[in-house]
Amino acid sequence: MLKFGMPMTANVWRNARIDVGASCLFSLFNVVLNQFYVAFAIQQGASNFQVGLLSAAPAVGLLFSPFWATWIEKANNPRPFVIIPNAIGRLLLLLPAFFANPSVYVAAALAFQLLMGIQAPAYAALISRMYPADLRGRLMGYVRMAMGIIMIPLAYFVGSWSDAFGPSGPLIAASLAGMLSIGLFNTLKLPKQTVELKPAVLLKKGSRFPLQEQWRLIKENRTLAVFLAATTFAGFGNMLANPLYQIIQVDVLELSNVQIGYARVAYFTALLITFWIAGWMIDRIHIKYTLLCGIAAYAVVPMLYGIWGSYVAVITGNAIQGIGEAIWDIGILAFVFRLAPGREAMVFGLHLMLFGFRGTLGPLLSASLSTSVSLSVLLIIASICGWIGTFLFLSGNWKRRRLIRQS
């Protein structure tokens, strides 16, 4: 059948509709957790160090992703590793809803993200089974576009709701919507795996430490090494700056939740447009051009906050952040699919582990230094890290292209 100009089977079309429905339900959870959760915690009295912990929480769970990735590859069935951690994790948002204490916010976030460290590499493997390679970029983009359309009004709605009645209502509603979402996602129909993995794909017998296998992948694939180096620098700069954005918005500029909501509208609008454009680009041109834009975005945002630091900079920075995160979301997945078919969980797990290190160190470092070092100085340092990552990626891919031409 032909849908949206793409030929697909009935099962692929069914999975796409389920994915869209689950993502739309997930929109409320996404808005509350990723856009307002830290602001809620600050308003409940969270210290700068607790803000750093909250910003680092997504990375802490990913430190163990390579070990989960090994288990996922051996199990050869990623679905349970996606469904079960998500179901448990989304219920955890009820804790800060009923116990409005900064420590509860931190504990719930850390527990949730530890569970997400299980599902993240499994999701990469699951997506490769849901959609064929030639349609994957566009379908992932369209699904996230649908989610982005809903998140634009939700960002304003959640801001207004929490300003009027406090954060408990949005947190409870987000948890319930998240549970409905994962329940619907569990109805996906995946093709049966009739071909077993080749022995070369499996870990060597007697290898007890999965990082040995992943290190071998890096040594044998220069493109992967350049990618990991570039995203490590740019990602560290982004995570170094991340808690500072929240501190500036709430403590320095003293924005209301409605004003923060307007900034999130800019974020989701840019996210929505980028999902559509990036999904189209991924299926038609080399992935490196799309990734370069995403990596550079993480260098621009802290520069805006550090040099200007006004509400206009917040709005603009949120929009550019949306561009960057949309590209990192579907672009990195698409890159991994093309770079290491059959090893998606392993390679993605390695990428997530490195994110775990930089994402844990960056926020804790900037939050700890924020009381003694100027926020502008920290943000400029974060921007420099982003530019180093950008030029590493650009230089590495340019050198590789030149070597190919010479040979």
PDB file of C-alpha atoms in Angstrom, residues 153-348:
ATOM      1  CA  PRO A 153      -0.238  23.734  23.160  1.00  0.00           C
ATOM      2  CA  LEU A 154       0.552  21.343  26.024  1.00  0.00           C
ATOM      3  CA  ALA A 155       3.614  23.415  26.960  1.00  0.00           C
ATOM      4  CA  TYR A 156       1.428  26.492  27.489  1.00  0.00           C
ATOM      5  CA  PHE A 157      -1.322  24.444  29.134  1.00  0.00           C
ATOM      6  CA  VAL A 158       1.005  22.800  31.667  1.00  0.00           C
ATOM      7  CA  GLY A 159       2.605  26.159  32.479  1.00  0.00           C
ATOM      8  CA  SER A 160      -0.791  27.774  33.113  1.00  0.00           C
ATOM      9  CA  TRP A 161      -2.100  24.768  35.055  1.00  0.00           C
ATOM     10  CA  SER A 162       0.912  24.580  37.350  1.00  0.00           C
ATOM     11  CA  ASP A 163       0.921  28.366  37.917  1.00  0.00           C
ATOM     12  CA  ALA A 164      -2.710  28.197  39.017  1.00  0.00           C
ATOM     13  CA  PHE A 165      -2.806  24.959  41.035  1.00  0.00           C
ATOM     14  CA  GLY A 166       0.776  23.801  41.588  1.00  0.00           C
ATOM     15  CA  PRO A 167       2.710  20.912  40.019  1.00  0.00           C
ATOM     16  CA  SER A 168       0.837  17.932  41.535  1.00  0.00           C
ATOM     17  CA  GLY A 169      -1.942  17.831  38.938  1.00  0.00           C
ATOM     18  CA  PRO A 170       0.335  17.901  35.884  1.00  0.00           C
ATOM     19  CA  LEU A 171       2.611  15.250  37.451  1.00  0.00           C
ATOM     20  CA  ILE A 172      -0.310  12.857  38.106  1.00  0.00           C
ATOM     21  CA  ALA A 173      -1.783  13.422  34.634  1.00  0.00           C
ATOM     22  CA  ALA A 174       1.631  12.863  33.036  1.00  0.00           C
ATOM     23  CA  SER A 175       2.099   9.567  34.860  1.00  0.00           C
ATOM     24  CA  LEU A 176      -1.325   8.274  33.777  1.00  0.00           C
ATOM     25  CA  ALA A 177      -0.811   9.371  30.160  1.00  0.00           C
ATOM     26  CA  GLY A 178       2.601   7.693  30.166  1.00  0.00           C
ATOM     27  CA  MET A 179       1.107   4.395  31.326  1.00  0.00           C
ATOM     28  CA  LEU A 180      -1.581   4.489  28.617  1.00  0.00           C
ATOM     29  CA  SER A 181       1.118   5.261  26.055  1.00  0.00           C
ATOM     30  CA  ILE A 182       3.335   2.296  26.889  1.00  0.00           C
ATOM     31  CA  GLY A 183       0.285   0.009  27.006  1.00  0.00           C
ATOM     32  CA  LEU A 184      -0.615   1.003  23.440  1.00  0.00           C
ATOM     33  CA  PHE A 185       3.013   0.710  22.286  1.00  0.00           C
ATOM     34  CA  ASN A 186       3.066  -2.885  23.558  1.00  0.00           C
ATOM     35  CA  THR A 187       0.538  -3.852  20.862  1.00  0.00           C
ATOM     36  CA  LEU A 188       3.136  -3.451  18.077  1.00  0.00           C
ATOM     37  CA  LYS A 189       3.403  -6.379  15.693  1.00  0.00           C
ATOM     38  CA  LEU A 190       7.018  -7.245  14.923  1.00  0.00           C
ATOM     39  CA  PRO A 191       8.236  -9.612  12.201  1.00  0.00           C
ATOM     40  CA  LYS A 192       9.534 -12.957  13.366  1.00  0.00           C
ATOM     41  CA  GLN A 193      13.309 -13.294  13.422  1.00  0.00           C
ATOM     42  CA  THR A 194      13.825 -16.274  11.154  1.00  0.00           C
ATOM     43  CA  VAL A 195      17.559 -15.754  10.639  1.00  0.00           C
ATOM     44  CA  GLU A 196      19.817 -16.236  13.623  1.00  0.00           C
ATOM     45  CA  LEU A 197      22.694 -13.874  14.302  1.00  0.00           C
ATOM     46  CA  LYS A 198      25.991 -14.956  12.809  1.00  0.00           C
ATOM     47  CA  PRO A 199      28.711 -16.027  15.205  1.00  0.00           C
ATOM     48  CA  ALA A 200      30.726 -12.898  14.355  1.00  0.00           C
ATOM     49  CA  VAL A 201      27.885 -10.799  15.670  1.00  0.00           C
ATOM     50  CA  LEU A 202      27.913 -12.492  19.050  1.00  0.00           C
ATOM     51  CA  LEU A 203      30.419 -11.765  21.778  1.00  0.00           C
ATOM     52  CA  LYS A 204      33.459 -13.937  21.709  1.00  0.00           C
ATOM     53  CA  LYS A 205      33.207 -16.980  23.877  1.00  0.00           C
ATOM     54  CA  GLY A 206      34.821 -16.362  27.200  1.00  0.00           C
ATOM     55  CA  SER A 207      34.620 -12.553  26.897  1.00  0.00           C
ATOM     56  CA  ARG A 208      33.171 -11.534  30.223  1.00  0.00           C
ATOM     57  CA  PHE A 209      33.533  -7.804  29.808  1.00  0.00           C
ATOM     58  CA  PRO A 210      31.289  -6.325  27.049  1.00  0.00           C
ATOM     59  CA  LEU A 211      33.411  -3.160  26.702  1.00  0.00           C
ATOM     60  CA  GLN A 212      36.152  -5.288  25.120  1.00  0.00           C
ATOM     61  CA  GLU A 213      33.883  -6.039  22.167  1.00  0.00           C
ATOM     62  CA  GLN A 214      32.769  -2.420  21.907  1.00  0.00           C
ATOM     63  CA  TRP A 215      36.356  -1.154  21.999  1.00  0.00           C
ATOM     64  CA  ARG A 216      37.148  -3.520  19.122  1.00  0.00           C
ATOM     65  CA  LEU A 217      34.300  -1.959  17.123  1.00  0.00           C
ATOM     66  CA  ILE A 218      35.794   1.512  17.638  1.00  0.00           C
ATOM     67  CA  LYS A 219      39.287   0.449  16.568  1.00  0.00           C
ATOM     68  CA  GLU A 220      37.947  -1.165  13.408  1.00  0.00           C
ATOM     69  CA  ASN A 221      35.658   1.703  12.381  1.00  0.00           C
ATOM     70  CA  ARG A 222      37.175   5.174  12.086  1.00  0.00           C
ATOM     71  CA  THR A 223      33.804   6.764  11.272  1.00  0.00           C
ATOM     72  CA  LEU A 224      32.424   5.480  14.555  1.00  0.00           C
ATOM     73  CA  ALA A 225      35.484   6.787  16.441  1.00  0.00           C
ATOM     74  CA  VAL A 226      35.113  10.286  14.944  1.00  0.00           C
ATOM     75  CA  PHE A 227      31.406  10.293  15.695  1.00  0.00           C
ATOM     76  CA  LEU A 228      31.935   9.285  19.329  1.00  0.00           C
ATOM     77  CA  ALA A 229      34.690  11.863  19.868  1.00  0.00           C
ATOM     78  CA  ALA A 230      32.625  14.686  18.352  1.00  0.00           C
ATOM     79  CA  THR A 231      29.435  13.853  20.233  1.00  0.00           C
ATOM     80  CA  THR A 232      31.393  13.475  23.483  1.00  0.00           C
ATOM     81  CA  PHE A 233      32.717  17.048  23.284  1.00  0.00           C
ATOM     82  CA  ALA A 234      29.480  18.609  22.027  1.00  0.00           C
ATOM     83  CA  GLY A 235      27.356  16.539  24.397  1.00  0.00           C
ATOM     84  CA  PHE A 236      29.550  17.466  27.381  1.00  0.00           C
ATOM     85  CA  GLY A 237      29.125  21.162  26.541  1.00  0.00           C
ATOM     86  CA  ASN A 238      25.362  20.711  26.297  1.00  0.00           C
ATOM     87  CA  MET A 239      25.154  18.885  29.634  1.00  0.00           C
ATOM     88  CA  LEU A 240      27.514  21.389  31.307  1.00  0.00           C
ATOM     89  CA  ALA A 241      25.120  24.167  30.311  1.00  0.00           C
ATOM     90  CA  ASN A 242      21.855  22.315  30.920  1.00  0.00           C
ATOM     91  CA  PRO A 243      21.270  23.077  34.649  1.00  0.00           C
ATOM     92  CA  LEU A 244      22.410  26.667  34.092  1.00  0.00           C
ATOM     93  CA  TYR A 245      19.527  27.235  31.665  1.00  0.00           C
ATOM     94  CA  GLN A 246      17.032  26.334  34.397  1.00  0.00           C
ATOM     95  CA  ILE A 247      18.800  28.429  37.039  1.00  0.00           C
ATOM     96  CA  ILE A 248      18.849  31.472  34.732  1.00  0.00           C
ATOM     97  CA  GLN A 249      15.187  31.073  33.824  1.00  0.00           C
ATOM     98  CA  VAL A 250      13.883  30.615  37.375  1.00  0.00           C
ATOM     99  CA  ASP A 251      16.376  32.371  39.684  1.00  0.00           C
ATOM    100  CA  VAL A 252      17.995  35.069  37.504  1.00  0.00           C
ATOM    101  CA  LEU A 253      15.204  36.127  35.122  1.00  0.00           C
ATOM    102  CA  GLU A 254      12.445  35.001  37.561  1.00  0.00           C
ATOM    103  CA  LEU A 255      10.224  33.748  34.770  1.00  0.00           C
ATOM    104  CA  SER A 256       6.749  32.450  35.564  1.00  0.00           C
ATOM    105  CA  ASN A 257       5.680  28.990  34.449  1.00  0.00           C
ATOM    106  CA  VAL A 258       3.617  30.627  31.687  1.00  0.00           C
ATOM    107  CA  GLN A 259       6.713  32.467  30.396  1.00  0.00           C
ATOM    108  CA  ILE A 260       8.664  29.215  30.563  1.00  0.00           C
ATOM    109  CA  GLY A 261       5.753  27.660  28.674  1.00  0.00           C
ATOM    110  CA  TYR A 262       6.155  30.200  25.851  1.00  0.00           C
ATOM    111  CA  ALA A 263       9.849  29.276  25.638  1.00  0.00           C
ATOM    112  CA  ARG A 264       8.858  25.613  25.415  1.00  0.00           C
ATOM    113  CA  VAL A 265       6.428  26.469  22.611  1.00  0.00           C
ATOM    114  CA  ALA A 266       9.419  27.830  20.658  1.00  0.00           C
ATOM    115  CA  TYR A 267      11.321  24.625  21.491  1.00  0.00           C
ATOM    116  CA  PHE A 268       8.540  22.310  20.346  1.00  0.00           C
ATOM    117  CA  THR A 269       7.816  24.340  17.204  1.00  0.00           C
ATOM    118  CA  ALA A 270      11.466  24.049  16.130  1.00  0.00           C
ATOM    119  CA  LEU A 271      11.475  20.390  17.186  1.00  0.00           C
ATOM    120  CA  LEU A 272       8.401  19.719  15.044  1.00  0.00           C
ATOM    121  CA  ILE A 273       9.766  21.420  11.934  1.00  0.00           C
ATOM    122  CA  THR A 274      13.174  19.768  12.342  1.00  0.00           C
ATOM    123  CA  PHE A 275      11.679  16.275  12.690  1.00  0.00           C
ATOM    124  CA  TRP A 276      10.007  16.746   9.321  1.00  0.00           C
ATOM    125  CA  ILE A 277      13.059  18.228   7.579  1.00  0.00           C
ATOM    126  CA  ALA A 278      15.590  15.874   9.205  1.00  0.00           C
ATOM    127  CA  GLY A 279      13.455  12.797   8.485  1.00  0.00           C
ATOM    128  CA  TRP A 280      13.330  13.801   4.818  1.00  0.00           C
ATOM    129  CA  MET A 281      17.102  14.498   4.719  1.00  0.00           C
ATOM    130  CA  ILE A 282      18.074  11.218   6.421  1.00  0.00           C
ATOM    131  CA  ASP A 283      16.397   9.117   3.731  1.00  0.00           C
ATOM    132  CA  ARG A 284      17.807  11.150   0.822  1.00  0.00           C
ATOM    133  CA  ILE A 285      21.271  12.550   1.570  1.00  0.00           C
ATOM    134  CA  HIS A 286      24.292  11.463   3.603  1.00  0.00           C
ATOM    135  CA  ILE A 287      23.563  11.435   7.323  1.00  0.00           C
ATOM    136  CA  LYS A 288      26.751  13.379   8.165  1.00  0.00           C
ATOM    137  CA  TYR A 289      25.261  16.670   6.913  1.00  0.00           C
ATOM    138  CA  THR A 290      22.233  16.335   9.160  1.00  0.00           C
ATOM    139  CA  LEU A 291      24.340  15.344  12.161  1.00  0.00           C
ATOM    140  CA  LEU A 292      26.686  18.294  11.655  1.00  0.00           C
ATOM    141  CA  CYS A 293      23.759  20.705  12.052  1.00  0.00           C
ATOM    142  CA  GLY A 294      22.652  18.948  15.239  1.00  0.00           C
ATOM    143  CA  ILE A 295      26.121  18.986  16.782  1.00  0.00           C
ATOM    144  CA  ALA A 296      26.606  22.685  15.940  1.00  0.00           C
ATOM    145  CA  ALA A 297      23.269  23.552  17.577  1.00  0.00           C
ATOM    146  CA  TYR A 298      24.663  22.439  20.942  1.00  0.00           C
ATOM    147  CA  ALA A 299      27.481  24.977  20.525  1.00  0.00           C
ATOM    148  CA  VAL A 300      25.179  27.889  19.682  1.00  0.00           C
ATOM    149  CA  VAL A 301      22.676  27.646  22.565  1.00  0.00           C
ATOM    150  CA  PRO A 302      25.063  28.168  25.528  1.00  0.00           C
ATOM    151  CA  MET A 303      26.686  31.004  23.563  1.00  0.00           C
ATOM    152  CA  LEU A 304      23.310  32.770  23.347  1.00  0.00           C
ATOM    153  CA  TYR A 305      22.661  32.365  27.076  1.00  0.00           C
ATOM    154  CA  GLY A 306      26.228  33.316  28.007  1.00  0.00           C
ATOM    155  CA  ILE A 307      26.507  36.466  25.880  1.00  0.00           C
ATOM    156  CA  TRP A 308      22.955  37.859  26.071  1.00  0.00           C
ATOM    157  CA  GLY A 309      21.116  36.024  28.859  1.00  0.00           C
ATOM    158  CA  SER A 310      17.806  37.803  28.232  1.00  0.00           C
ATOM    159  CA  TYR A 311      14.293  36.410  27.764  1.00  0.00           C
ATOM    160  CA  VAL A 312      14.778  36.809  23.993  1.00  0.00           C
ATOM    161  CA  ALA A 313      17.899  34.640  24.300  1.00  0.00           C
ATOM    162  CA  VAL A 314      15.842  32.084  26.226  1.00  0.00           C
ATOM    163  CA  ILE A 315      13.214  31.946  23.453  1.00  0.00           C
ATOM    164  CA  THR A 316      15.829  31.762  20.695  1.00  0.00           C
ATOM    165  CA  GLY A 317      17.959  29.271  22.623  1.00  0.00           C
ATOM    166  CA  ASN A 318      14.968  26.998  23.174  1.00  0.00           C
ATOM    167  CA  ALA A 319      14.225  27.005  19.449  1.00  0.00           C
ATOM    168  CA  ILE A 320      17.813  26.093  18.526  1.00  0.00           C
ATOM    169  CA  GLN A 321      17.868  23.482  21.286  1.00  0.00           C
ATOM    170  CA  GLY A 322      14.790  21.948  19.669  1.00  0.00           C
ATOM    171  CA  ILE A 323      16.633  21.739  16.345  1.00  0.00           C
ATOM    172  CA  GLY A 324      19.608  20.050  17.999  1.00  0.00           C
ATOM    173  CA  GLU A 325      17.601  17.554  20.018  1.00  0.00           C
ATOM    174  CA  ALA A 326      15.420  16.531  17.076  1.00  0.00           C
ATOM    175  CA  ILE A 327      18.523  15.760  15.022  1.00  0.00           C
ATOM    176  CA  TRP A 328      20.235  13.915  17.887  1.00  0.00           C
ATOM    177  CA  ASP A 329      17.045  11.911  18.451  1.00  0.00           C
ATOM    178  CA  ILE A 330      16.423  10.473  14.999  1.00  0.00           C
ATOM    179  CA  GLY A 331      19.771  11.340  13.379  1.00  0.00           C
ATOM    180  CA  ILE A 332      21.921   9.311  15.745  1.00  0.00           C
ATOM    181  CA  LEU A 333      19.548   6.358  15.554  1.00  0.00           C
ATOM    182  CA  ALA A 334      19.656   6.478  11.747  1.00  0.00           C
ATOM    183  CA  PHE A 335      23.458   6.808  11.837  1.00  0.00           C
ATOM    184  CA  VAL A 336      23.778   3.730  14.044  1.00  0.00           C
ATOM    185  CA  PHE A 337      21.416   1.727  11.830  1.00  0.00           C
ATOM    186  CA  ARG A 338      23.570   2.425   8.771  1.00  0.00           C
ATOM    187  CA  LEU A 339      26.918   2.147  10.509  1.00  0.00           C
ATOM    188  CA  ALA A 340      26.355  -1.152  12.316  1.00  0.00           C
ATOM    189  CA  PRO A 341      23.384  -3.172  11.023  1.00  0.00           C
ATOM    190  CA  GLY A 342      22.708  -6.037  13.399  1.00  0.00           C
ATOM    191  CA  ARG A 343      24.751  -4.349  16.153  1.00  0.00           C
ATOM    192  CA  GLU A 344      22.358  -1.477  16.875  1.00  0.00           C
ATOM    193  CA  ALA A 345      21.961  -2.225  20.577  1.00  0.00           C
ATOM    194  CA  MET A 346      25.710  -2.698  21.073  1.00  0.00           C
ATOM    195  CA  VAL A 347      26.819   0.501  19.298  1.00  0.00           C
ATOM    196  CA  PHE A 348      23.949   2.575  20.684  1.00  0.00           C
TER     197      PHE A 348
END
